[in-house]
Amino acid sequence: MESKRQQQFAKLIQQDLSDIFQKDMRTTFGKAFVTITDVKMTPDLAIARVYLSFMLANDKAGLLQDIREKSKHIRGILGNRIRNQARIIPNLEFFIDDTAEYAAQMDALISGLDIPPLKEGEEIELD
């Protein structure tokens, strides 16, 4: 469970990183649209685990590797933005957030189930 301080700092990092990815680095990743879905902070606020979602990206793993290689540059831009609000500029660790894809797969599985309707007078047995 994250403390309130961790949650507030994570929210600040998420907002600023979203702005960086949408404005400052938009052309860096080609046509890919990168969204920051979540940020989790360590208790000492030294590491930010950033979860990304990609749209219009053919090679998500390659794009993630490219972002990881540019993490020092991204951290520098972030540091310039939050230097008056934070004592520590956290190290950034990037991960793919695949919860939307997982939800879509589960939805497809559930919608593909063939469940016959109950016959007249038949009841569902719950154990």
Coordinates of C-alpha atoms in Angstrom, one line a residue:
M1 CA 0.0 0.0 0.0
E2 CA 1.4 3.3 -1.1
S3 CA 1.5 6.2 1.3
K4 CA -0.3 9.5 0.5
R5 CA 3.1 11.1 -0.2
Q6 CA 4.0 8.4 -2.7
Q7 CA 0.6 8.7 -4.4
Q8 CA 0.9 12.5 -4.7
F9 CA 4.4 12.3 -6.1
A10 CA 3.4 9.6 -8.5
K11 CA 0.5 11.7 -9.7
L12 CA 2.9 14.7 -10.3
I13 CA 5.4 12.4 -12.2
Q14 CA 2.6 11.0 -14.3
Q15 CA 1.2 14.4 -15.3
D16 CA 4.6 15.7 -16.2
L17 CA 5.7 12.6 -18.1
S18 CA 2.4 12.6 -20.0
D19 CA 3.1 16.2 -21.0
I20 CA 6.7 15.3 -22.0
F21 CA 5.6 12.4 -24.2
Q22 CA 2.8 14.3 -25.8
K23 CA 4.6 17.6 -26.5
D24 CA 8.4 17.4 -26.2
M25 CA 9.0 13.9 -27.6
R26 CA 6.0 13.5 -29.9
T27 CA 8.2 13.2 -33.1
T28 CA 10.8 11.0 -31.4
F29 CA 8.6 7.9 -31.6
G30 CA 7.2 8.3 -35.1
K31 CA 3.5 7.7 -35.4
A32 CA 3.2 5.8 -32.1
F33 CA 1.0 7.4 -29.4
V34 CA 2.5 6.8 -26.0
T35 CA 0.3 7.1 -22.9
I36 CA 1.3 6.9 -19.2
T37 CA -1.3 4.7 -17.6
D38 CA 0.2 4.5 -14.1
V39 CA 3.2 5.4 -12.0
K40 CA 4.3 3.6 -8.9
M41 CA 6.9 5.1 -6.5
T42 CA 9.2 3.3 -4.2
P43 CA 8.9 4.4 -0.5
D44 CA 12.0 6.5 -0.7
L45 CA 10.8 8.2 -3.9
A46 CA 14.0 7.3 -5.7
I47 CA 12.5 5.1 -8.3
A48 CA 9.4 5.6 -10.4
R49 CA 8.0 2.6 -12.2
V50 CA 6.2 4.0 -15.2
Y51 CA 3.6 1.9 -17.0
L52 CA 3.1 2.7 -20.7
S53 CA 0.4 2.0 -23.2
F54 CA 1.1 2.2 -27.0
M55 CA -1.3 3.0 -29.8
L56 CA -0.4 2.9 -33.5
A57 CA 2.8 1.0 -32.7
N58 CA 3.8 -2.0 -34.7
D59 CA 6.8 -3.0 -32.5
K60 CA 5.9 -2.4 -28.9
A61 CA 9.0 -4.2 -27.5
G62 CA 11.3 -2.2 -29.8
L63 CA 9.6 1.1 -28.8
L64 CA 9.9 0.2 -25.1
Q65 CA 13.6 -0.5 -25.6
D66 CA 14.0 2.9 -27.4
I67 CA 12.3 4.6 -24.5
R68 CA 14.5 2.8 -22.0
E69 CA 17.6 3.9 -23.9
K70 CA 16.3 7.5 -23.8
S71 CA 15.4 7.4 -20.1
K72 CA 18.3 9.6 -19.0
H73 CA 17.2 12.3 -21.5
I74 CA 13.6 11.9 -20.3
R75 CA 14.7 12.2 -16.7
G76 CA 16.6 15.4 -17.5
I77 CA 13.5 17.0 -19.0
L78 CA 11.4 15.8 -16.0
G79 CA 14.1 17.3 -13.7
N80 CA 13.8 20.7 -15.3
R81 CA 10.0 20.6 -14.9
I82 CA 9.8 19.5 -11.2
R83 CA 13.0 20.9 -9.8
N84 CA 11.1 23.4 -7.6
Q85 CA 8.6 20.8 -6.4
A86 CA 10.8 17.9 -5.6
R87 CA 14.1 17.3 -3.8
I88 CA 14.9 14.1 -5.6
I89 CA 14.4 13.4 -9.3
P90 CA 13.5 9.7 -9.4
N91 CA 15.2 7.2 -11.7
L92 CA 12.6 6.0 -14.3
E93 CA 11.9 2.4 -15.0
F94 CA 9.5 1.8 -18.0
F95 CA 7.1 -1.2 -18.4
I96 CA 4.4 -2.0 -20.9
D97 CA 0.9 -1.9 -19.4
D98 CA -1.0 -4.7 -21.1
T99 CA -4.1 -4.6 -19.0
A100 CA -6.2 -3.2 -21.8
E101 CA -5.1 -6.0 -24.2
Y102 CA -5.8 -8.6 -21.5
A103 CA -9.3 -7.2 -20.9
A104 CA -10.0 -7.3 -24.6
Q105 CA -8.9 -11.0 -24.7
M106 CA -11.1 -11.9 -21.7
D107 CA -14.0 -10.1 -23.3
A108 CA -13.5 -12.0 -26.6
L109 CA -13.3 -15.3 -24.7
I110 CA -16.5 -14.6 -22.7
S111 CA -18.4 -13.4 -25.7
G112 CA -17.4 -16.5 -27.6
L113 CA -18.8 -18.9 -25.0
D114 CA -21.9 -20.8 -26.1
I115 CA -24.1 -21.0 -23.1
P116 CA -27.5 -22.7 -23.9
P117 CA -30.6 -21.1 -22.4
L118 CA -32.4 -22.8 -19.6
K119 CA -35.2 -25.1 -20.6
E120 CA -38.7 -24.4 -19.2
G121 CA -38.9 -25.6 -15.6
E122 CA -35.1 -26.1 -15.3
E123 CA -33.3 -24.3 -12.5
I124 CA -29.6 -23.4 -11.9
E125 CA -28.0 -25.4 -9.1
L126 CA -25.6 -23.5 -6.9
D127 CA -23.4 -25.6 -4.7

